[in-house]
Every structure is written in structure tokens, then in C-alpha cells.
mmCIF file with all atom_site columns, C-alpha atoms in Angstrom:
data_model
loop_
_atom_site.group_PDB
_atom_site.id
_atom_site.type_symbol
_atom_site.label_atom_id
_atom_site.label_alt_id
_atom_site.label_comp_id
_atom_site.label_asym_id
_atom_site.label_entity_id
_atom_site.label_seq_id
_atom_site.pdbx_PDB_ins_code
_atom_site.Cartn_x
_atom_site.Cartn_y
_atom_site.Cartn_z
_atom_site.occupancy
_atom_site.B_iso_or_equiv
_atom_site.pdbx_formal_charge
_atom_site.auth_seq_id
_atom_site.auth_comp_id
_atom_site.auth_asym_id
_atom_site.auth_atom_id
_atom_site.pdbx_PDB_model_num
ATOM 1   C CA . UNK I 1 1   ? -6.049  -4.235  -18.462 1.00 0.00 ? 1   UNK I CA 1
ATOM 2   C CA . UNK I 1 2   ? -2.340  -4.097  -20.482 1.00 0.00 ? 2   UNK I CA 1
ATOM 3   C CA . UNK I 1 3   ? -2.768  -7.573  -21.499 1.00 0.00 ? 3   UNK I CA 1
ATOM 4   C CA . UNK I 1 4   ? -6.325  -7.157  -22.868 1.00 0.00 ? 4   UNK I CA 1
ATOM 5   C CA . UNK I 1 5   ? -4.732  -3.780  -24.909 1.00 0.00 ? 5   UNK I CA 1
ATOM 6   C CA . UNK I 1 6   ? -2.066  -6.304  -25.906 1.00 0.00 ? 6   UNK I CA 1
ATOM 7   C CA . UNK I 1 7   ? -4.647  -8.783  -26.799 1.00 0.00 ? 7   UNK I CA 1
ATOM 8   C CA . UNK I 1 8   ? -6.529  -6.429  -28.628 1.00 0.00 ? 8   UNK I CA 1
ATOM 9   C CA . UNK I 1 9   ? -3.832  -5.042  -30.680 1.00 0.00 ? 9   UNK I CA 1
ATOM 10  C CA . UNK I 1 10  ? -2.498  -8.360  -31.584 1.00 0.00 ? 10  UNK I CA 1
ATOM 11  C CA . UNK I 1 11  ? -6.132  -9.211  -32.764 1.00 0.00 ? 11  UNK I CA 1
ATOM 12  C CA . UNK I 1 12  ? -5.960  -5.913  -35.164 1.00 0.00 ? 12  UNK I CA 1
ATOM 13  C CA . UNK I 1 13  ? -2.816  -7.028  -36.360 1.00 0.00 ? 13  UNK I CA 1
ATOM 14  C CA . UNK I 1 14  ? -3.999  -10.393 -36.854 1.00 0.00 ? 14  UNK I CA 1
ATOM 15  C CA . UNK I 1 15  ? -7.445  -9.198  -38.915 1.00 0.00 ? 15  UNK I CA 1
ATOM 16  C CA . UNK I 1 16  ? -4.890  -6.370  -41.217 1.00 0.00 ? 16  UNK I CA 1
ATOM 17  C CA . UNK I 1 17  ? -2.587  -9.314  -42.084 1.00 0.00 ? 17  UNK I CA 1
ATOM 18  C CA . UNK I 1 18  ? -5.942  -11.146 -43.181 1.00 0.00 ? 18  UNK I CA 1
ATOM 19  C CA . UNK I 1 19  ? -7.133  -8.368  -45.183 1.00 0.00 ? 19  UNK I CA 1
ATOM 20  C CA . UNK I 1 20  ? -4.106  -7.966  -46.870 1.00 0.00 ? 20  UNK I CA 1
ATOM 21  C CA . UNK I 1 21  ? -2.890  -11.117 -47.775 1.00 0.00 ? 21  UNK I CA 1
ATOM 22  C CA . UNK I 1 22  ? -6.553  -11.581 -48.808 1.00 0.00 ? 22  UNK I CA 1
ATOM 23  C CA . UNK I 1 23  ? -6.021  -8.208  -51.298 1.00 0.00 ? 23  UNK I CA 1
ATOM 24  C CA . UNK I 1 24  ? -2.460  -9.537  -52.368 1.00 0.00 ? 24  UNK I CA 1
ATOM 25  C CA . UNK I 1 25  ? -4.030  -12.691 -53.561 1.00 0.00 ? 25  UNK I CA 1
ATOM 26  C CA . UNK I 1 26  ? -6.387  -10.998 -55.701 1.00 0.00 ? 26  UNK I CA 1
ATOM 27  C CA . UNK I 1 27  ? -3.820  -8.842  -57.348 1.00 0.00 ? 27  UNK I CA 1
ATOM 28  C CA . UNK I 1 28  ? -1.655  -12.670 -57.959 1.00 0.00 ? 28  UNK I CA 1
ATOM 29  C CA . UNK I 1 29  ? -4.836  -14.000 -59.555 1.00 0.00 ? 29  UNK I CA 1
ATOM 30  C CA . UNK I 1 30  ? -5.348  -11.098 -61.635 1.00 0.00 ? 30  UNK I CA 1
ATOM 31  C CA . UNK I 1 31  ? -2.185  -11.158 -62.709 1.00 0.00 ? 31  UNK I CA 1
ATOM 32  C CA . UNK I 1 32  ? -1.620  -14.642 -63.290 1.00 0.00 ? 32  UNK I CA 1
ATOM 33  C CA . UNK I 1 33  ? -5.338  -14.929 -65.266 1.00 0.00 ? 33  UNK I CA 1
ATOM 34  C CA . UNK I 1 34  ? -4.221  -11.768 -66.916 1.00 0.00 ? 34  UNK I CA 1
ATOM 35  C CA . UNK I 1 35  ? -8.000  -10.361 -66.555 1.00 0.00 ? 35  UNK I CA 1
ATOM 36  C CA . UNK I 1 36  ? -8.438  -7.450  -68.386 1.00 0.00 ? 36  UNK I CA 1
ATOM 37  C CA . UNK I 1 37  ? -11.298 -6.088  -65.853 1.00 0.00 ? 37  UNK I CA 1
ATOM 38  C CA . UNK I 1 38  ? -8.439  -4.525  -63.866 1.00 0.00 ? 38  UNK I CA 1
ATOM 39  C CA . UNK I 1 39  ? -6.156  -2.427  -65.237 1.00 0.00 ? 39  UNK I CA 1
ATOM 40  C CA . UNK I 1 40  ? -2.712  -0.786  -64.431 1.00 0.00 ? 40  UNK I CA 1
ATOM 41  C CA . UNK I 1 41  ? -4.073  1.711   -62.432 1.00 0.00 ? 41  UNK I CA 1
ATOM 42  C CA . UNK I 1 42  ? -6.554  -0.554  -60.350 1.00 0.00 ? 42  UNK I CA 1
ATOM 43  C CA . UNK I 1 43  ? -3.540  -3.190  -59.595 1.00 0.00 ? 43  UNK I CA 1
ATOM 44  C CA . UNK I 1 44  ? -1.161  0.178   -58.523 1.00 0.00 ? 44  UNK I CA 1
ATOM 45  C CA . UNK I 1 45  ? -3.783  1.165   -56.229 1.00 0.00 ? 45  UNK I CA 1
ATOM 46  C CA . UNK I 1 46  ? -4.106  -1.798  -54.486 1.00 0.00 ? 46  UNK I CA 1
ATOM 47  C CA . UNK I 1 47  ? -0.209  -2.158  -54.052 1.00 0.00 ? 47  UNK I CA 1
ATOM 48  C CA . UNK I 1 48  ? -0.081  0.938   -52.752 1.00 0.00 ? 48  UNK I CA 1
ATOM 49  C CA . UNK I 1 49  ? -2.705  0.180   -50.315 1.00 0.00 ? 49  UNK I CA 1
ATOM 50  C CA . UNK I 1 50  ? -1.161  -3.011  -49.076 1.00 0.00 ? 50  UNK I CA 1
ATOM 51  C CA . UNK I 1 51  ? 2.243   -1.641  -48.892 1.00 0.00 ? 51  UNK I CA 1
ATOM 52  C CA . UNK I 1 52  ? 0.112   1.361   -46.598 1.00 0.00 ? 52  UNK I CA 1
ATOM 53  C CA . UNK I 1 53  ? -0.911  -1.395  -44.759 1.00 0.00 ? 53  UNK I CA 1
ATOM 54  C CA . UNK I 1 54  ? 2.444   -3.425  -44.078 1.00 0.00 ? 54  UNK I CA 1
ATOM 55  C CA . UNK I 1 55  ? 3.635   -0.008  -43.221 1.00 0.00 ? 55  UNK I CA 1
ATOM 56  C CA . UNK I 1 56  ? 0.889   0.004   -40.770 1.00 0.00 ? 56  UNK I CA 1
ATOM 57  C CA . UNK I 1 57  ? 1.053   -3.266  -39.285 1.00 0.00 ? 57  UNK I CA 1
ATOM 58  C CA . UNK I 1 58  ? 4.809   -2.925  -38.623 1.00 0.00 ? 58  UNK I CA 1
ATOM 59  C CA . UNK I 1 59  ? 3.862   0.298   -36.667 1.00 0.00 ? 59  UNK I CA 1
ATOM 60  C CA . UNK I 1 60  ? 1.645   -1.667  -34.854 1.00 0.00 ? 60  UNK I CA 1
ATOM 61  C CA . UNK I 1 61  ? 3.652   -4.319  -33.730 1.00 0.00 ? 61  UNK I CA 1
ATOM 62  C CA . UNK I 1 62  ? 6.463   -1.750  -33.224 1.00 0.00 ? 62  UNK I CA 1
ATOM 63  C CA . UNK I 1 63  ? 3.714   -0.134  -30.622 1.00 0.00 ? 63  UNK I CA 1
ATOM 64  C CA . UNK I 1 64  ? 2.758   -3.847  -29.328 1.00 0.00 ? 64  UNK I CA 1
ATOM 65  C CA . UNK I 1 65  ? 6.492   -4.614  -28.588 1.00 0.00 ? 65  UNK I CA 1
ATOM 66  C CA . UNK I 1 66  ? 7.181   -0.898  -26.861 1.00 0.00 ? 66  UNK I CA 1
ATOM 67  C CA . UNK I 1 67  ? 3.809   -2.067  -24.593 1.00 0.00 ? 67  UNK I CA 1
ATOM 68  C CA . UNK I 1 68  ? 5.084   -5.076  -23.690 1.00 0.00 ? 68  UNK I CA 1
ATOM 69  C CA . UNK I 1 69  ? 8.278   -3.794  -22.587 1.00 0.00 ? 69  UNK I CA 1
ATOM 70  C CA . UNK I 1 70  ? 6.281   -1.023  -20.430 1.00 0.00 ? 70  UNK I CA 1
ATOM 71  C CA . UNK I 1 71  ? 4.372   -3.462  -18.711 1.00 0.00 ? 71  UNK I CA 1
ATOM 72  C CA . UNK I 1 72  ? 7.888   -5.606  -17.624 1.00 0.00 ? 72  UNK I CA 1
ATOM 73  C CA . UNK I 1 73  ? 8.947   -2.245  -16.119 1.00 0.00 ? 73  UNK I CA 1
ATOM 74  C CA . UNK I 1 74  ? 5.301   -0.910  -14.470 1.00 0.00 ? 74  UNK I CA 1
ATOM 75  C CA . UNK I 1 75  ? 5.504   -4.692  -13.302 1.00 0.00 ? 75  UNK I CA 1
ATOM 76  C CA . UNK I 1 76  ? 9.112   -4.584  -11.879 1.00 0.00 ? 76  UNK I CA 1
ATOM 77  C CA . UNK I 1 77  ? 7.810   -1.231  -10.065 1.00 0.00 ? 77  UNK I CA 1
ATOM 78  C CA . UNK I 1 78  ? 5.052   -2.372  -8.570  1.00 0.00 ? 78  UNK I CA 1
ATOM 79  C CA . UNK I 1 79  ? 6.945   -5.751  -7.179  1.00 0.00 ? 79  UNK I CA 1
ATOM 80  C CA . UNK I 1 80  ? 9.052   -2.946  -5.705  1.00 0.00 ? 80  UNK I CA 1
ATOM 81  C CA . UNK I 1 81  ? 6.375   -1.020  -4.182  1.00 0.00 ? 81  UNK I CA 1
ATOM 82  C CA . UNK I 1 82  ? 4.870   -3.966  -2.408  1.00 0.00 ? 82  UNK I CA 1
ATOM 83  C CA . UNK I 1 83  ? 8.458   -5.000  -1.027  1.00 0.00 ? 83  UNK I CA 1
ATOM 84  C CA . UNK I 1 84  ? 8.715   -1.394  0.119   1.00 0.00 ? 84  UNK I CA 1
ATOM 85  C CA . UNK I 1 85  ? 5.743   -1.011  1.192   1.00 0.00 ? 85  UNK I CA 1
ATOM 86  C CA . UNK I 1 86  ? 5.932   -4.780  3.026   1.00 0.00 ? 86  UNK I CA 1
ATOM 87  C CA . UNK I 1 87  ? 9.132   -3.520  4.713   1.00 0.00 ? 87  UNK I CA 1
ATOM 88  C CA . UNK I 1 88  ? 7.320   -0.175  6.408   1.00 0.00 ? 88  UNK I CA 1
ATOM 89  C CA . UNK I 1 89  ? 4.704   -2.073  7.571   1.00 0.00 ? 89  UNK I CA 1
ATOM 90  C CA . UNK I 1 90  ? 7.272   -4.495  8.955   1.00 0.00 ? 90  UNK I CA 1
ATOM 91  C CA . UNK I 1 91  ? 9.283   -1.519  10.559  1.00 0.00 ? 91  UNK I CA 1
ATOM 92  C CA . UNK I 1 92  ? 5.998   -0.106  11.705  1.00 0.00 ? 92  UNK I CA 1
ATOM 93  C CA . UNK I 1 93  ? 4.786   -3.047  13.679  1.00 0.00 ? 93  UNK I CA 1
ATOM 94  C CA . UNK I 1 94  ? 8.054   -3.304  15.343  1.00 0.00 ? 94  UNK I CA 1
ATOM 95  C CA . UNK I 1 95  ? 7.561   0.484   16.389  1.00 0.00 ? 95  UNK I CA 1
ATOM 96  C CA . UNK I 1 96  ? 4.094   -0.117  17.941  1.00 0.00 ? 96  UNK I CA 1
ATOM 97  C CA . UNK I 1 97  ? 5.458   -3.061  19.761  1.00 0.00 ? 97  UNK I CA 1
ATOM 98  C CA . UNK I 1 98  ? 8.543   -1.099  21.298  1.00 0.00 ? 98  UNK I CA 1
ATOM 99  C CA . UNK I 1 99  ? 5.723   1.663   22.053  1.00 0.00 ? 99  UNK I CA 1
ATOM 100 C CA . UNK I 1 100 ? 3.528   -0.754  23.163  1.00 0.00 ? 100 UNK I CA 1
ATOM 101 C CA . UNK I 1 101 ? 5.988   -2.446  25.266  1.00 0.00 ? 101 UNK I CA 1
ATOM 102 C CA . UNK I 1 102 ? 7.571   1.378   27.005  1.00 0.00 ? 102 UNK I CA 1
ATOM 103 C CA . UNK I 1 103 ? 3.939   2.317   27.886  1.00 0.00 ? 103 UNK I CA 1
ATOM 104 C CA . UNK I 1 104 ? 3.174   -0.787  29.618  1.00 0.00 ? 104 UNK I CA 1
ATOM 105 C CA . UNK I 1 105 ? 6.365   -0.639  31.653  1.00 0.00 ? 105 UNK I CA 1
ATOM 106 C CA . UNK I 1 106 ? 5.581   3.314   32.800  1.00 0.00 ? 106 UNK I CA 1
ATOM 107 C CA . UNK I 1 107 ? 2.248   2.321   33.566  1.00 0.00 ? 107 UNK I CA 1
ATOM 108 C CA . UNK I 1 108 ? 3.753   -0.431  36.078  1.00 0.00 ? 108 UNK I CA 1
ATOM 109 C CA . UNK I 1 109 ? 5.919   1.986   37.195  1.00 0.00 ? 109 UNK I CA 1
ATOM 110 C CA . UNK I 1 110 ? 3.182   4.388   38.274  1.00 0.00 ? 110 UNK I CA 1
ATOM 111 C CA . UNK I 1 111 ? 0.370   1.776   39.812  1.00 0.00 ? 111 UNK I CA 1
ATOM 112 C CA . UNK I 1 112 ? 0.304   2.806   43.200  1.00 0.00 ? 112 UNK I CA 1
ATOM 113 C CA . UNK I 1 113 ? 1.231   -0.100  45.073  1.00 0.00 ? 113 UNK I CA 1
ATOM 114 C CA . UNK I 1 114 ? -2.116  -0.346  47.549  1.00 0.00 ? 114 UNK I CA 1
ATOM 115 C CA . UNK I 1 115 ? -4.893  -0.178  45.409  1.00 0.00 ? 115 UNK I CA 1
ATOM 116 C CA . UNK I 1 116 ? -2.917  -1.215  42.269  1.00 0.00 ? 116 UNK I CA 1
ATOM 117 C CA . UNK I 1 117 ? -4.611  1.326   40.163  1.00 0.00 ? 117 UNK I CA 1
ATOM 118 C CA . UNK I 1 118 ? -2.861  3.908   38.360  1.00 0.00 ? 118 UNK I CA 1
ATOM 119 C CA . UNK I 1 119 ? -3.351  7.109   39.114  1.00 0.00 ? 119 UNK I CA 1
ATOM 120 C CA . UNK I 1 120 ? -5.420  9.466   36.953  1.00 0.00 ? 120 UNK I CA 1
ATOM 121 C CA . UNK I 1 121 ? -4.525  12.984  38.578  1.00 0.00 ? 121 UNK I CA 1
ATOM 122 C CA . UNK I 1 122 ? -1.862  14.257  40.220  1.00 0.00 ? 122 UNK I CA 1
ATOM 123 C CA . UNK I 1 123 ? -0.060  14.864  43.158  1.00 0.00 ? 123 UNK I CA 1
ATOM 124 C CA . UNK I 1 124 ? 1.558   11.951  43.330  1.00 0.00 ? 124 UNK I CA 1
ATOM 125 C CA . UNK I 1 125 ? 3.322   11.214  46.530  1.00 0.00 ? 125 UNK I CA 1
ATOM 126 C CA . UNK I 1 126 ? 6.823   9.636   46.433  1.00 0.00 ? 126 UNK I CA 1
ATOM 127 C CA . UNK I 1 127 ? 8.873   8.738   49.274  1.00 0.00 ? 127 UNK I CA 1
ATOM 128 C CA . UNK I 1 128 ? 12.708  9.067   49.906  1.00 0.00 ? 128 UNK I CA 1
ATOM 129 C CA . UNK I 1 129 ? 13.606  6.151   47.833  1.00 0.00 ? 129 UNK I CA 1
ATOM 130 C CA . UNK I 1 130 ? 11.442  6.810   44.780  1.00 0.00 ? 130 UNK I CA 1
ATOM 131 C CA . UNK I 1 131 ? 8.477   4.588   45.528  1.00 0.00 ? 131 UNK I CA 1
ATOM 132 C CA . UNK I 1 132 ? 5.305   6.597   44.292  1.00 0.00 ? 132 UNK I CA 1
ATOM 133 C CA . UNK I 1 133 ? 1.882   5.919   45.873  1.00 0.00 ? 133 UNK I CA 1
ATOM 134 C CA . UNK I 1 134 ? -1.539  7.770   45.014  1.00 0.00 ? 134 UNK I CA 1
ATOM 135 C CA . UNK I 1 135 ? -3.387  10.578  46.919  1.00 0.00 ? 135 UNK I CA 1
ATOM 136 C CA . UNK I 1 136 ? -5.821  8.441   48.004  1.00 0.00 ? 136 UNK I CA 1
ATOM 137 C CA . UNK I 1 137 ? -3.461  5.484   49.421  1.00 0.00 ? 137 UNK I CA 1
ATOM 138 C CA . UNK I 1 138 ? -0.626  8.082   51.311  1.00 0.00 ? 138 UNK I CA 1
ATOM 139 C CA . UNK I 1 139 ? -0.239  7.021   54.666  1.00 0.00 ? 139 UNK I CA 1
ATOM 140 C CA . UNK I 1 140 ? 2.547   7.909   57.319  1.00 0.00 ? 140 UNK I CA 1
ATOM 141 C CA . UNK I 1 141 ? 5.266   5.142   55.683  1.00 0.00 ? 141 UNK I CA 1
ATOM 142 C CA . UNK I 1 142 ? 5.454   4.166   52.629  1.00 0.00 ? 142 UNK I CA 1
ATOM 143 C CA . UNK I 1 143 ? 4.365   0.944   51.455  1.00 0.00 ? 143 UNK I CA 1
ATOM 144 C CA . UNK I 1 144 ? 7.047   -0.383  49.508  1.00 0.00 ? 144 UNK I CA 1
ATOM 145 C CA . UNK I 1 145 ? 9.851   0.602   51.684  1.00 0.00 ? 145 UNK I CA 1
ATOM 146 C CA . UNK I 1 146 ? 8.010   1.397   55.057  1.00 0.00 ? 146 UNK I CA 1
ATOM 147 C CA . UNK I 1 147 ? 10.724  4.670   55.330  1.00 0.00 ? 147 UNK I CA 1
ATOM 148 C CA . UNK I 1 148 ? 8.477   7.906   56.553  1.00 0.00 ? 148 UNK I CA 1
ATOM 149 C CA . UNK I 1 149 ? 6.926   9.823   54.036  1.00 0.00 ? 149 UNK I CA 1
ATOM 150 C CA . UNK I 1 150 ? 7.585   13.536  53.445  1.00 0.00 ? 150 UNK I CA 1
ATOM 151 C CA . UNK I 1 151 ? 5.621   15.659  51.238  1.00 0.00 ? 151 UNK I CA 1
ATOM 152 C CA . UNK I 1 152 ? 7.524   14.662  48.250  1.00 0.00 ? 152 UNK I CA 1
ATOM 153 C CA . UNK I 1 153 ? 5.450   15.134  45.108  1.00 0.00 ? 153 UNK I CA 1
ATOM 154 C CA . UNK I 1 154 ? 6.854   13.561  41.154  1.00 0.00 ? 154 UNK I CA 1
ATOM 155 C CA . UNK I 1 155 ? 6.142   15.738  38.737  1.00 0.00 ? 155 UNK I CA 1
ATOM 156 C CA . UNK I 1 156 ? 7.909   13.090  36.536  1.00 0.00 ? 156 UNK I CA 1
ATOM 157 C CA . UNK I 1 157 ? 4.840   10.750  37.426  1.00 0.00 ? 157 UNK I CA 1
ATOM 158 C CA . UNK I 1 158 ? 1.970   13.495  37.135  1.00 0.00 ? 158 UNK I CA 1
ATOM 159 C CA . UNK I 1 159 ? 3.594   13.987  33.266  1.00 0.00 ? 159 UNK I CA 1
ATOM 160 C CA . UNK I 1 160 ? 3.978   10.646  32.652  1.00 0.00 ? 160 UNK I CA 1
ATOM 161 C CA . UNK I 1 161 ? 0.326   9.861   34.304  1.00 0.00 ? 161 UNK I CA 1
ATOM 162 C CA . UNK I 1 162 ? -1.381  12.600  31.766  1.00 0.00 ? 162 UNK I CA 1
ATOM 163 C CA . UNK I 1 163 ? 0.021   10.778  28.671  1.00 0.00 ? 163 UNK I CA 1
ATOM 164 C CA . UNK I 1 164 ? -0.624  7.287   29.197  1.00 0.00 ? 164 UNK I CA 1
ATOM 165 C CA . UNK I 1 165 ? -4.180  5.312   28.220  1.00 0.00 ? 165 UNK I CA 1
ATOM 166 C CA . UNK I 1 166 ? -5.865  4.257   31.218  1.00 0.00 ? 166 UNK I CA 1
ATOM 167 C CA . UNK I 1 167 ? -7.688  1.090   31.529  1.00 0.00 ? 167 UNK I CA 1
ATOM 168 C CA . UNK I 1 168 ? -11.808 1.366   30.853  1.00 0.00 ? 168 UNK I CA 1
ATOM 169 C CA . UNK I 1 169 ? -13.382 2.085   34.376  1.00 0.00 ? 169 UNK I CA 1
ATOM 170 C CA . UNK I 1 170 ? -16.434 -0.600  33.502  1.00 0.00 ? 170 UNK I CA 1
ATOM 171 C CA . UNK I 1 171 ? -16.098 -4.153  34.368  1.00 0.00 ? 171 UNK I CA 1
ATOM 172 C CA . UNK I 1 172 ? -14.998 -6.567  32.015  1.00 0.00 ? 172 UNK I CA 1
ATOM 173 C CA . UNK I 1 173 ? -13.817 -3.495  29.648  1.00 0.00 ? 173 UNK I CA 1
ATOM 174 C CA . UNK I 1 174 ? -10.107 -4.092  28.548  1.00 0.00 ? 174 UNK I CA 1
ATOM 175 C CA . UNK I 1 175 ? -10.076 -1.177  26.651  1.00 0.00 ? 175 UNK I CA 1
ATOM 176 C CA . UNK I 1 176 ? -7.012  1.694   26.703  1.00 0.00 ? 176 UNK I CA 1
ATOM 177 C CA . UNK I 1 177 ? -8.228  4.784   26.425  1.00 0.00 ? 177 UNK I CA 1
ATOM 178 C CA . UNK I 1 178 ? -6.682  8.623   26.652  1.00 0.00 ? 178 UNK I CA 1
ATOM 179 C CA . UNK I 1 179 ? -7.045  10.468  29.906  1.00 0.00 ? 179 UNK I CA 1
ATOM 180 C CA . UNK I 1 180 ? -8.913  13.022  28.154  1.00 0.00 ? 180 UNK I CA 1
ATOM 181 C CA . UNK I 1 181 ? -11.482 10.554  27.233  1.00 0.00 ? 181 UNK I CA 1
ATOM 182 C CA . UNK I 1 182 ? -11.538 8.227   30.346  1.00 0.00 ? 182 UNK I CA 1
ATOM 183 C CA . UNK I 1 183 ? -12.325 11.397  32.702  1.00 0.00 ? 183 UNK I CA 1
ATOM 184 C CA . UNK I 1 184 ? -15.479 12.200  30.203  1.00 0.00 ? 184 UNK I CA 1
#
């Protein structure tokens, strides 16, 4: 859009200097034919209006020159912005990928080791050494460590459990989704 205002301006500037040069040559003929038809007064008048009109045309290209420097300066912006903006983006993605990566590790940390499924309630039972199993897989020993298992419940697990995504229930569905969704 700045370099069709640019374009445009320089086309005014362009017609003026016509116009005027076209006006200055009539007031050189007249005065080198000395025609009577145009008097003092008519020649004045039309050197006032063409120095009006230099006046105006250096104005103009006074404006087009200010322009062009504002557009070097909205353009070194904006080739700041996108490097700015490029380098959040970057920072982002690396965020979502440590994320990413910490949530997959606490969900591994949480399967129960029978039915390899994570958990999506609490209690979850852990044994002496710290090996968790689900409600639904506690048995006598545990099945990491085969030690005997007590009634030791990780709240750790249950806390961790509630904000993880959990993996679609329907077959063939990959999809992560937020306990308070999956148990709709």
C-alpha cells in the first residue's frame, strides 16, 4: 500500500512539473514574441502561480522523501517482529516438547504393571519399595518386586493420576484426553 502512495505521489509530482514547465514556456514565448495580448499583470500572475507551484512540488517531494524513510523503519520493525515472534514460537515448541516429554514419563511411572493401563481413580496401592499397582490388579505381593503388600496408598500417584490425559478408551483411538473428559 506505501509504495502505491509513493507511486501516486511521484505521479502528482510528475503531472505539476508538466503543468508548469508547460505554463513557463508560455510566459518565454510571450516574452520572446513580445505579444501584446498579455500584459504585465497577466505574465506576474502566472509567475506567481508557478513559483506557488515549485513551492508546492518541493513540499511534495519533501513529504515523498519523509515516506520513504517511514517505510525503511515500519520495514526494519516488522523484520523484527517476525524474528521475535519466530524466536517465541521456537521457545514455545521446545516447552511443549519438555511438557510433552515429563507427562509421558509420569504416565509410565503410574501404568500399573499387570494390566498396563494407567489408572484413572485412586487409591493407588504401592508397596514397600515404591512400586504402584491399581485397585483392580492388588494382590498379596507385589508384582514388580514380589515383597508383601501393606495397605500403602500414594497420594503422590492419585495427584499425579488426576492431571494427566488418558489415552481414548475406543479402539484404534490415539487420542489424549483430560480425565474430566475421558470419565464423561
Amino acid at each position: 500500500m506505501e509504495a502505491k502512495l509513493v507511486k501516486s505521489n511521484n505521479n502528482y509530482v510528475e503531472t505539476k512539473k508538466r503543468k508548469l514547465q508547460n505554463e513557463k514556456q508560455v510566459v518565454e514565448d510571450v516574452d520572446e514574441k513580445g505579444n501584446e495580448d498579455y500584459g504585465e499583470k497577466e505574465t506576474e500572475l502566472v509567475s506567481n502561480k508557478i513559483q506557488k507551484l515549485q513551492e508546492h512540488i518541493y513540499l511534495i517531494e519533501q513529504e515523498n522523501d519523509v515516506m520513504k524513510k517511514d517505510r525503511v523503519v515500519i520495514t526494519n520493525d516488522r523484520d523484527a517482529l517476525k524474528k521475535e515472534r519466530d524466536a517465541i514460537k521456537k521457545d514455545r515448541d521446545a516447552i511443549k516438547k519438555d511438557s510433552d516429554t515429563f507427562k509421558e514419563i509420569c504416565r509410565v511411572q503410574v501404568e500399573c504393571p499387570v494390566c498396563l493401563e494407567v489408572p484413572t481413580s485412586g487409591p493407588v496401592h504401592v508397596c514397600p519399595n515404591g512400586h504402584l499397582v491399581c485397585s483392580t490388579c492388588k494382590a498379596a505381593s507385589c508384582p514388580t518386586c514380589r515383597t508383601k503388600m501393606f495397605s500403602g496408598k500414594s497420594l503422590l500417584a492419585v495427584t499425579v493420576i488426576e492431571n494427566l490425559e488418558h489415552k481414548c478408551r475406543h479402539e484404534d483411538c490415539e487420542k489424549l484426553l483430560p480425565l474430566e473428559e475421558y470419565k464423561l
